[in-house]
PDB file of C-alpha atoms in Angstrom:
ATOM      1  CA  UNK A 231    -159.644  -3.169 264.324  1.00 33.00           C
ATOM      2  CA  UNK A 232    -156.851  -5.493 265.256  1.00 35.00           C
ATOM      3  CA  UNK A 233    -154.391  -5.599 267.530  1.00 32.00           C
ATOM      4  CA  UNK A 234    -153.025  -2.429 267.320  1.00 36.00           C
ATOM      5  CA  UNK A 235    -155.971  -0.371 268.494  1.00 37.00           C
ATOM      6  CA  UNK A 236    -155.470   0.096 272.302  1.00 37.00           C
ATOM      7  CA  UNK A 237    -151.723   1.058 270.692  1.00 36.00           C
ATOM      8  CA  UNK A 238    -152.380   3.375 268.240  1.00 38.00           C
ATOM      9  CA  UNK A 239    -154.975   5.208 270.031  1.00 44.00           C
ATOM     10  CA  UNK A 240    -153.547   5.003 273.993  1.00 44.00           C
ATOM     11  CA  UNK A 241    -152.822   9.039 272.978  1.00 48.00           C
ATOM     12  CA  UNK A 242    -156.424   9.782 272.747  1.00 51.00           C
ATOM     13  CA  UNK A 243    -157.229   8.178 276.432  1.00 47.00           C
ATOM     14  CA  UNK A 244    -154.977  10.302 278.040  1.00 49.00           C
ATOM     15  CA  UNK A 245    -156.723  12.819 280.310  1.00 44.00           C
ATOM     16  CA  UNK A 246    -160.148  11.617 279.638  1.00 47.00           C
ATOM     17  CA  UNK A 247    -162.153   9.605 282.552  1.00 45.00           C
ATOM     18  CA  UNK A 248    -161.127   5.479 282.570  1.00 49.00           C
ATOM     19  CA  UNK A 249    -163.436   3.403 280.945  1.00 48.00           C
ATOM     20  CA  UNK A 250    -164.680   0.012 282.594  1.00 50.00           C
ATOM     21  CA  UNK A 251    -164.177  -2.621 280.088  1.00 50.00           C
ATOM     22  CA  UNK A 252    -167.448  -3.594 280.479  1.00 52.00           C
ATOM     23  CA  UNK A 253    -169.020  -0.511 278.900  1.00 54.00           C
ATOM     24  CA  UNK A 254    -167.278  -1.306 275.555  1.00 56.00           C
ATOM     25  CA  UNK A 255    -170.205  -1.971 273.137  1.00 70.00           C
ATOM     26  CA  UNK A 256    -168.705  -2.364 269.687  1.00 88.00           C
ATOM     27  CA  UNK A 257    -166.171  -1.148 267.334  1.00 91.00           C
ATOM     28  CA  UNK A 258    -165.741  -1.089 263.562  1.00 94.00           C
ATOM     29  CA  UNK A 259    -163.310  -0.116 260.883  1.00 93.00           C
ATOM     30  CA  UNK A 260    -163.019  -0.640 257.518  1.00 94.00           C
ATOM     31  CA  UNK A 261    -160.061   0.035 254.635  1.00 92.00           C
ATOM     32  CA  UNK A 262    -159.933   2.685 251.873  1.00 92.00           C
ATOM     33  CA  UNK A 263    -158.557   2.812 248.838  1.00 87.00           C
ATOM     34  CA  UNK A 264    -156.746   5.736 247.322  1.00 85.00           C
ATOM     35  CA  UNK A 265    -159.677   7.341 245.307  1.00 83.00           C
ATOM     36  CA  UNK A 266    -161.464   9.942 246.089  1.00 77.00           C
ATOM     37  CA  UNK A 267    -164.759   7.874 246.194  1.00 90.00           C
ATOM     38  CA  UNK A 268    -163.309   6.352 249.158  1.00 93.00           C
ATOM     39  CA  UNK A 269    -164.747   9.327 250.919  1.00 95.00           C
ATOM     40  CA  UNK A 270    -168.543   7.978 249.836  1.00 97.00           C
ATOM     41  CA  UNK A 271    -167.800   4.488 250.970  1.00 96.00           C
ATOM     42  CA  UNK A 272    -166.206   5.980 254.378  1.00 97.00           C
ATOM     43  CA  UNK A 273    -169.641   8.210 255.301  1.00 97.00           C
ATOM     44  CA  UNK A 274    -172.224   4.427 253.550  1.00 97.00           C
ATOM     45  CA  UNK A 275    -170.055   2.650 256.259  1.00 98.00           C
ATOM     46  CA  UNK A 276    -170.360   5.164 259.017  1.00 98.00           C
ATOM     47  CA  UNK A 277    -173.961   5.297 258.424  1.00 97.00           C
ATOM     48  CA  UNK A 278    -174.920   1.451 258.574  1.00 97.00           C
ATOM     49  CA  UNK A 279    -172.451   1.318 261.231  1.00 97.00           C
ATOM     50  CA  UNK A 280    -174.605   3.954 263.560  1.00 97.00           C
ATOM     51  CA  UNK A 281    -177.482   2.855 262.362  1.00 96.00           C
ATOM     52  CA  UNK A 282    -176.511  -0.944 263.653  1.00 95.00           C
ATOM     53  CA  UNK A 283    -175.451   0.532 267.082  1.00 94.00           C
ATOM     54  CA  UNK A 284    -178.914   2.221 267.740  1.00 93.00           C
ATOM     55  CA  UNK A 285    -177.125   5.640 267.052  1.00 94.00           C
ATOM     56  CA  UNK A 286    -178.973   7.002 263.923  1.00 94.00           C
ATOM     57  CA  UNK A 287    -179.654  10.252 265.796  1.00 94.00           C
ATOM     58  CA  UNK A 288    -175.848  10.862 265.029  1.00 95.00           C
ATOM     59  CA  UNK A 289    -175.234   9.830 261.644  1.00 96.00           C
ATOM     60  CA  UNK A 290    -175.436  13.397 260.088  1.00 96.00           C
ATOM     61  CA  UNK A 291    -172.791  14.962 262.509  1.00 96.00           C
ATOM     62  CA  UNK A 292    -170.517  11.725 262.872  1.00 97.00           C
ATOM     63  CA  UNK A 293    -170.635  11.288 259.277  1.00 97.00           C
ATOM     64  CA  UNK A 294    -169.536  14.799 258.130  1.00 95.00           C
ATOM     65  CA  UNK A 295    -166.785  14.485 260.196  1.00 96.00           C
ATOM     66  CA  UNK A 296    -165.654  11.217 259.062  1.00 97.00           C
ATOM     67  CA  UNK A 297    -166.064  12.941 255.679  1.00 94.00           C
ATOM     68  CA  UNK A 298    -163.679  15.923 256.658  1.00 93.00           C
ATOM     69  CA  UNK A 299    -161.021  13.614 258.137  1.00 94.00           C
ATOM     70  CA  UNK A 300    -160.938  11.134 255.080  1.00 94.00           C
ATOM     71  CA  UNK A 301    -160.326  13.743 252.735  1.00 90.00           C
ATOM     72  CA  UNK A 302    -157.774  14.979 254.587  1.00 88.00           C
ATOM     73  CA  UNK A 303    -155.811  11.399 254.592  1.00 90.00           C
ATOM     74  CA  UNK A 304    -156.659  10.870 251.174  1.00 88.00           C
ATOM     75  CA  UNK A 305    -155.508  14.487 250.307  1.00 85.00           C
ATOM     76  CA  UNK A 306    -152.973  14.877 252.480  1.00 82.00           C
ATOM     77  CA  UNK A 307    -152.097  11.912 254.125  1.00 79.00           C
ATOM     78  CA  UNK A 308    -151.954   9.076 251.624  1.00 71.00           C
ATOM     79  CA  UNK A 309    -149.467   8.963 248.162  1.00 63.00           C
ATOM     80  CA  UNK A 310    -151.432   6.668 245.197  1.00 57.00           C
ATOM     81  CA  UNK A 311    -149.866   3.043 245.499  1.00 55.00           C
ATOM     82  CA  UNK A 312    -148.456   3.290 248.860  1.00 50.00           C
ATOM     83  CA  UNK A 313    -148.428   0.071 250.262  1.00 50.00           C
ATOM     84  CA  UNK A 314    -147.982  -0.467 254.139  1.00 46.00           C
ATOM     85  CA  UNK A 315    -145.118  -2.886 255.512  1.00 42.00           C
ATOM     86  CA  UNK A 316    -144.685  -6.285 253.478  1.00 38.00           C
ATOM     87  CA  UNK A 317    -148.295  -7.132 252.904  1.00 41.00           C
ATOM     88  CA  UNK A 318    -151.068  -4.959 251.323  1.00 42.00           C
ATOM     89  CA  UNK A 319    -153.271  -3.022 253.157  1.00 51.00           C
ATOM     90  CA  UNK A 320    -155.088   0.344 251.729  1.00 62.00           C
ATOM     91  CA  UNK A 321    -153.193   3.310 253.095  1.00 79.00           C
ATOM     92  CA  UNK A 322    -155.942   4.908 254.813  1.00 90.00           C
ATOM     93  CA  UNK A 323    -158.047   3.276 256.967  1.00 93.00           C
ATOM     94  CA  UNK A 324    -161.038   4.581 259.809  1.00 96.00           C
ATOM     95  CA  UNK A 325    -161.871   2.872 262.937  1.00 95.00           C
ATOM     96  CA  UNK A 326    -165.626   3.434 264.278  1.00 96.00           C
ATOM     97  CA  UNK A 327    -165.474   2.467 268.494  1.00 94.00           C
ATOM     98  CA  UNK A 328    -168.300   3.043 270.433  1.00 93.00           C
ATOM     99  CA  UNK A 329    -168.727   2.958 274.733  1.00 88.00           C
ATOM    100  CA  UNK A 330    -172.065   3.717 276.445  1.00 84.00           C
ATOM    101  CA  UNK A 331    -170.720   7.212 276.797  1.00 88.00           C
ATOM    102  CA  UNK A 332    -168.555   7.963 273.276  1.00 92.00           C
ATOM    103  CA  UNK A 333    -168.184   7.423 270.058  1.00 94.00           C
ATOM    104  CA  UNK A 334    -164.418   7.833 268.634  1.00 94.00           C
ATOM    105  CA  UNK A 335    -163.981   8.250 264.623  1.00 95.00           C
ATOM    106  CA  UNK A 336    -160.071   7.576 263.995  1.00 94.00           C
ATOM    107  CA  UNK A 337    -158.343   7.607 260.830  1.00 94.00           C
ATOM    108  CA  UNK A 338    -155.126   6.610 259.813  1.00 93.00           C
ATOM    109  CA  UNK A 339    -152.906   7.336 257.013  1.00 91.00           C
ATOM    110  CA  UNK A 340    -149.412   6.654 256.193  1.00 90.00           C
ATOM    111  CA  UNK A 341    -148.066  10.392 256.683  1.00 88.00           C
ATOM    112  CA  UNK A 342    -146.209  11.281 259.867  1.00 85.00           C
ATOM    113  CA  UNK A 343    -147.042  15.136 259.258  1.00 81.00           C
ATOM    114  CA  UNK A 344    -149.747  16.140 261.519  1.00 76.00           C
ATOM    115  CA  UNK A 345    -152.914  18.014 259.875  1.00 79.00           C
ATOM    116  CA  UNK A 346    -152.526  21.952 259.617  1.00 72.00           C
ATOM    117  CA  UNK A 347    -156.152  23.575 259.910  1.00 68.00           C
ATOM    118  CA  UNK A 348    -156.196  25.854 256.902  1.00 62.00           C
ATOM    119  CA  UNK A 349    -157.671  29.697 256.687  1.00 63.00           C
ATOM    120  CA  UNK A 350    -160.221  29.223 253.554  1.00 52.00           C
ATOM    121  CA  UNK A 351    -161.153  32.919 251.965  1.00 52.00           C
ATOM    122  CA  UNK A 352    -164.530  34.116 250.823  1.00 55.00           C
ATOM    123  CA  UNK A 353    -165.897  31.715 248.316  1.00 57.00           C
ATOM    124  CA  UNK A 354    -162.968  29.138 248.748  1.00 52.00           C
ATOM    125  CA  UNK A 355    -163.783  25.462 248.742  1.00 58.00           C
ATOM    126  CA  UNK A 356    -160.866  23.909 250.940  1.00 59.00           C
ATOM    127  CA  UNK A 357    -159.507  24.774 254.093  1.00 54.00           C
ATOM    128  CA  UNK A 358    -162.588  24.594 255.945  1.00 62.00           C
ATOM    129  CA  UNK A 359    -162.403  20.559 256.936  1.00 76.00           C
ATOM    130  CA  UNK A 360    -160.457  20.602 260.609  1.00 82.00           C
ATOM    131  CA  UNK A 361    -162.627  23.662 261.299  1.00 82.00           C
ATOM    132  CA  UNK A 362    -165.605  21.592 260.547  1.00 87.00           C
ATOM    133  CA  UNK A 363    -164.091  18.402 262.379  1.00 89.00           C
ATOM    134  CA  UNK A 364    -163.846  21.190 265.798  1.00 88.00           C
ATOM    135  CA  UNK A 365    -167.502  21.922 265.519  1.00 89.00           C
ATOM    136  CA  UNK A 366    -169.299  18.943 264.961  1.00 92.00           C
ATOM    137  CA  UNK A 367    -167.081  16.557 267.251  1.00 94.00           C
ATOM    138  CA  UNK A 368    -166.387  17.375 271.256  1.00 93.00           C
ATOM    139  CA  UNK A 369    -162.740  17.019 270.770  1.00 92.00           C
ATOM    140  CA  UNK A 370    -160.195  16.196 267.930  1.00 91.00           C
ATOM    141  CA  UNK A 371    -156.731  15.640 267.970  1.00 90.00           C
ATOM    142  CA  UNK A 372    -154.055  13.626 266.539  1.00 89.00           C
ATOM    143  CA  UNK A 373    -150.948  11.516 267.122  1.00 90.00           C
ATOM    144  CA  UNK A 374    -148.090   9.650 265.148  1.00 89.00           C
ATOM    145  CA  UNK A 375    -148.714   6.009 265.392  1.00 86.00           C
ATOM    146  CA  UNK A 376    -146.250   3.554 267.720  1.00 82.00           C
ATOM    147  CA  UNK A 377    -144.491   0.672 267.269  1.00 83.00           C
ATOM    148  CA  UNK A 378    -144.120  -1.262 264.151  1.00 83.00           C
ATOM    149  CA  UNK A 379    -146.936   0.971 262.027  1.00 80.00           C
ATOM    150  CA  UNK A 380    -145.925   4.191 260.270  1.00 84.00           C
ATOM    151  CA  UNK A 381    -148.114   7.258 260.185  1.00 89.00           C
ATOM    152  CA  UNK A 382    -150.633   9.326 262.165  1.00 91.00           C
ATOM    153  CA  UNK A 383    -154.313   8.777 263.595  1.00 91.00           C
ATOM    154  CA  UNK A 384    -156.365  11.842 263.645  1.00 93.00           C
ATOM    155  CA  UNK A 385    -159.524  11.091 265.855  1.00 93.00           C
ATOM    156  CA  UNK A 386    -162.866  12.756 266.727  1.00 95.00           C
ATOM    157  CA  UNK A 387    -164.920  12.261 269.703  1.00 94.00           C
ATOM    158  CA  UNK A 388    -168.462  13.052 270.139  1.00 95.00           C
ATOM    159  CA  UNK A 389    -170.001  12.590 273.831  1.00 92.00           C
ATOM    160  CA  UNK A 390    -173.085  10.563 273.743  1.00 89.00           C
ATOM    161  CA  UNK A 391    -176.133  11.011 275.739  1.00 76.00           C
ATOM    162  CA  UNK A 392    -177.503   8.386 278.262  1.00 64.00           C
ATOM    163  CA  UNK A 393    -179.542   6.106 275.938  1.00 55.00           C
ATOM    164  CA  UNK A 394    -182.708   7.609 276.957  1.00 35.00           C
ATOM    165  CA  UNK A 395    -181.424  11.044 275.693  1.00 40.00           C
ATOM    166  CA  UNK A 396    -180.515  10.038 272.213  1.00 45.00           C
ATOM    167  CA  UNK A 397    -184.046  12.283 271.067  1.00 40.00           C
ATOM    168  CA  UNK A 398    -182.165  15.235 270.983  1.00 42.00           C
ATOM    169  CA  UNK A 399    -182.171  15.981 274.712  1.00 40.00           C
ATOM    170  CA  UNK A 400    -178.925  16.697 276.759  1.00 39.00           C
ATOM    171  CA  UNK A 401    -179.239  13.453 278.534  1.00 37.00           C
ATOM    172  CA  UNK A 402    -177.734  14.775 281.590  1.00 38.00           C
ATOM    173  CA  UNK A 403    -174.376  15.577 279.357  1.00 38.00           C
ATOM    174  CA  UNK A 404    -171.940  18.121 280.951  1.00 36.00           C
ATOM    175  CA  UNK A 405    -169.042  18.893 278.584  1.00 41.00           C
ATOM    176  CA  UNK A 406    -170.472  16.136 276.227  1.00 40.00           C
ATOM    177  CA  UNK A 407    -170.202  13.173 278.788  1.00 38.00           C
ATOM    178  CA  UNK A 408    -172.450  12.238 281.655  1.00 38.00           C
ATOM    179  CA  UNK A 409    -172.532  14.046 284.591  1.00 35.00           C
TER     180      UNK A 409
END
């Protein structure tokens, strides 16, 4: 994820329970290219990704969600051939992290406007996404990025059970986290 990480996502920490470093198990996060493909590629990654980290149980829920917030950077977020500070890098990219007791999905795109949930009518095929983000994660938000990096992050996080509960059980979750 780089060095930017504990930077771009200090927003998200705030008012949430402080994590012992030495419950960090793993984090992720990969690039994507302006095409709307890049949506496929985000949900193959999040998949292997869970799937490596013993958390297959999730893949469906985390996965639509990465889905949701992708399209909205793509969409929204992301103009075809931006190109971030001097050097190349893909204008929208998501971070996978993963404690004992969460899972975050962030991604990050180049626009500073923050995501507007939309009011989709009968039969309409968009402005359902942020709606679907809210009921398959715990919490969402978002938050311009700091220092030297232009743009927003607009994370999900999803509680996870004790190990034990990953069957489908509540795993002694209150709120989605431990109790």
């Amino acid at each position: 994820m780089g060095t930017e990480g504990s930077t771009v996502l200090s927003p998200l920490w705030r008012g949430l329970p402080t994590i012992d470093s030495s419950v960090v198990s793993d984090s992720a996060s990969c690039s994507l290219p302006h095409r709307f493909e890049a949506v496929r590629s985000a949900r193959k990654f999040t998949g292997a990704t869970l799937d490596r980290w013993g958390l297959a149980a999730l893949v469906d829920d985390v996965a639509l969600v990465v889905s949701e917030l992708v399209t909205n950077s793509l969409r929204y977020g992301a103009v075809p051939g931006d190109r971030a500070g001097d050097g190349y890098e893909a204008p929208v990219r998501l971070h996978l992290m993963h404690w004992t007791t969460r899972l975050v999905c962030a991604v990050r795109d180049p626009s500073e406007a923050g995501p507007v949930a939309g009011r989709a009518a009968a039969g309409d095929e968009c402005g359902r996404g942020l709606f679907l983000v809210e009921q398959f994660s715990d919490s969402w938000g978002w938050h311009p990025l700091a220092g030297t990096l232009r743009g927003k992050v607009v994370w999900a996080l999803f509680g996870l059970p004790h190990e034990a509960g990953l069957d489908g059980g509540d795993g002694g979750l209150r709120d989605g986290f431990p109790a």
